Amino acid sequence: QVQLVESGGGLVQAGGSLRLSCAASGLYFSDYTMAWFRRAPGKEREFLAAITWSADAPSYTDSVKGRFTISRDNAKNTVYLQMNSLNPEDTAAYSCAARSYTESSHAYQYDYWGQGTQVTVSS
């Protein structure tokens, strides 16, 4: 059974940083592209970043480029999202996802999802 478990969310002040982790089990992690999405209240799910098994060219949505960094440790079956310069607009539930093909920004193309971790940024 595939499981993705996020951690690292919480409450942070504007300008602060958080690092999210997503631990995967039940799949051959190195075969999967991993991604982070978020959903803010009243908004649609938003793609943030994706990284293939080789981690050679991660992709980002424009709103987080230069502030967020996605990385992975294949030995630990874990993907990370380092988030810097957070602002209140980053408040959302953050989820990781896995797909067995190349990077995609489309949520429907991902096979597995975690339950999410809440990030709240205060002004």
PDB file of C-alpha atoms in Angstrom, residues 56-109:
ATOM      1  CA  ASP A  56      18.474  17.418 -12.390  1.00  0.00           C
ATOM      2  CA  ALA A  57      15.917  20.037 -13.428  1.00  0.00           C
ATOM      3  CA  PRO A  58      13.130  20.730 -10.955  1.00  0.00           C
ATOM      4  CA  SER A  59      10.209  22.782 -12.212  1.00  0.00           C
ATOM      5  CA  TYR A  60       8.377  25.527 -10.334  1.00  0.00           C
ATOM      6  CA  THR A  61       5.346  27.675 -10.754  1.00  0.00           C
ATOM      7  CA  ASP A  62       6.192  31.341 -11.172  1.00  0.00           C
ATOM      8  CA  SER A  63       4.744  32.445  -7.846  1.00  0.00           C
ATOM      9  CA  VAL A  64       7.291  30.436  -5.849  1.00  0.00           C
ATOM     10  CA  LYS A  65      10.395  30.621  -8.039  1.00  0.00           C
ATOM     11  CA  GLY A  66      13.305  31.955  -6.056  1.00  0.00           C
ATOM     12  CA  ARG A  67      11.513  31.390  -2.745  1.00  0.00           C
ATOM     13  CA  PHE A  68      10.775  27.650  -2.676  1.00  0.00           C
ATOM     14  CA  THR A  69      13.166  24.799  -3.379  1.00  0.00           C
ATOM     15  CA  ILE A  70      12.157  21.201  -3.986  1.00  0.00           C
ATOM     16  CA  SER A  71      14.666  18.429  -3.332  1.00  0.00           C
ATOM     17  CA  ARG A  72      14.669  14.705  -2.723  1.00  0.00           C
ATOM     18  CA  ASP A  73      16.688  12.053  -0.959  1.00  0.00           C
ATOM     19  CA  ASN A  74      16.142   8.761  -2.746  1.00  0.00           C
ATOM     20  CA  ALA A  75      17.958   6.857   0.003  1.00  0.00           C
ATOM     21  CA  LYS A  76      15.399   8.133   2.531  1.00  0.00           C
ATOM     22  CA  ASN A  77      12.366   7.954   0.216  1.00  0.00           C
ATOM     23  CA  THR A  78      11.677  11.566   1.061  1.00  0.00           C
ATOM     24  CA  VAL A  79      10.968  14.739  -0.853  1.00  0.00           C
ATOM     25  CA  TYR A  80      11.336  18.183   0.674  1.00  0.00           C
ATOM     26  CA  LEU A  81      10.040  21.673   0.063  1.00  0.00           C
ATOM     27  CA  GLN A  82      12.121  24.462   1.525  1.00  0.00           C
ATOM     28  CA  MET A  83       9.989  27.600   1.720  1.00  0.00           C
ATOM     29  CA  ASN A  84      11.574  30.980   2.352  1.00  0.00           C
ATOM     30  CA  SER A  85      10.237  34.534   2.439  1.00  0.00           C
ATOM     31  CA  LEU A  86       6.779  33.287   3.280  1.00  0.00           C
ATOM     32  CA  ASN A  87       3.850  35.678   3.091  1.00  0.00           C
ATOM     33  CA  PRO A  88       0.194  35.385   4.138  1.00  0.00           C
ATOM     34  CA  GLU A  89      -0.771  34.424   0.570  1.00  0.00           C
ATOM     35  CA  ASP A  90       1.187  31.200   1.086  1.00  0.00           C
ATOM     36  CA  THR A  91      -1.291  30.055   3.738  1.00  0.00           C
ATOM     37  CA  ALA A  92      -2.722  26.755   2.521  1.00  0.00           C
ATOM     38  CA  ALA A  93      -2.808  23.009   2.956  1.00  0.00           C
ATOM     39  CA  TYR A  94       0.309  21.591   1.295  1.00  0.00           C
ATOM     40  CA  SER A  95       0.315  18.116  -0.213  1.00  0.00           C
ATOM     41  CA  CYS A  96       2.878  15.963  -1.922  1.00  0.00           C
ATOM     42  CA  ALA A  97       2.066  13.722  -4.862  1.00  0.00           C
ATOM     43  CA  ALA A  98       3.755  11.011  -6.911  1.00  0.00           C
ATOM     44  CA  ARG A  99       3.530   9.920 -10.527  1.00  0.00           C
ATOM     45  CA  SER A 100       5.499   7.314 -12.426  1.00  0.00           C
ATOM     46  CA  TYR A 101       6.280   9.502 -15.431  1.00  0.00           C
ATOM     47  CA  THR A 102       7.954  12.812 -16.131  1.00  0.00           C
ATOM     48  CA  GLU A 103       7.124  16.067 -14.413  1.00  0.00           C
ATOM     49  CA  SER A 104       3.648  17.482 -14.723  1.00  0.00           C
ATOM     50  CA  SER A 105       1.865  20.487 -13.271  1.00  0.00           C
ATOM     51  CA  HIS A 106      -1.547  18.809 -13.602  1.00  0.00           C
ATOM     52  CA  ALA A 107      -2.883  17.312 -10.408  1.00  0.00           C
ATOM     53  CA  TYR A 108      -5.004  14.733 -12.228  1.00  0.00           C
ATOM     54  CA  GLN A 109      -1.866  13.149 -13.660  1.00  0.00           C
TER      55      GLN A 109
END
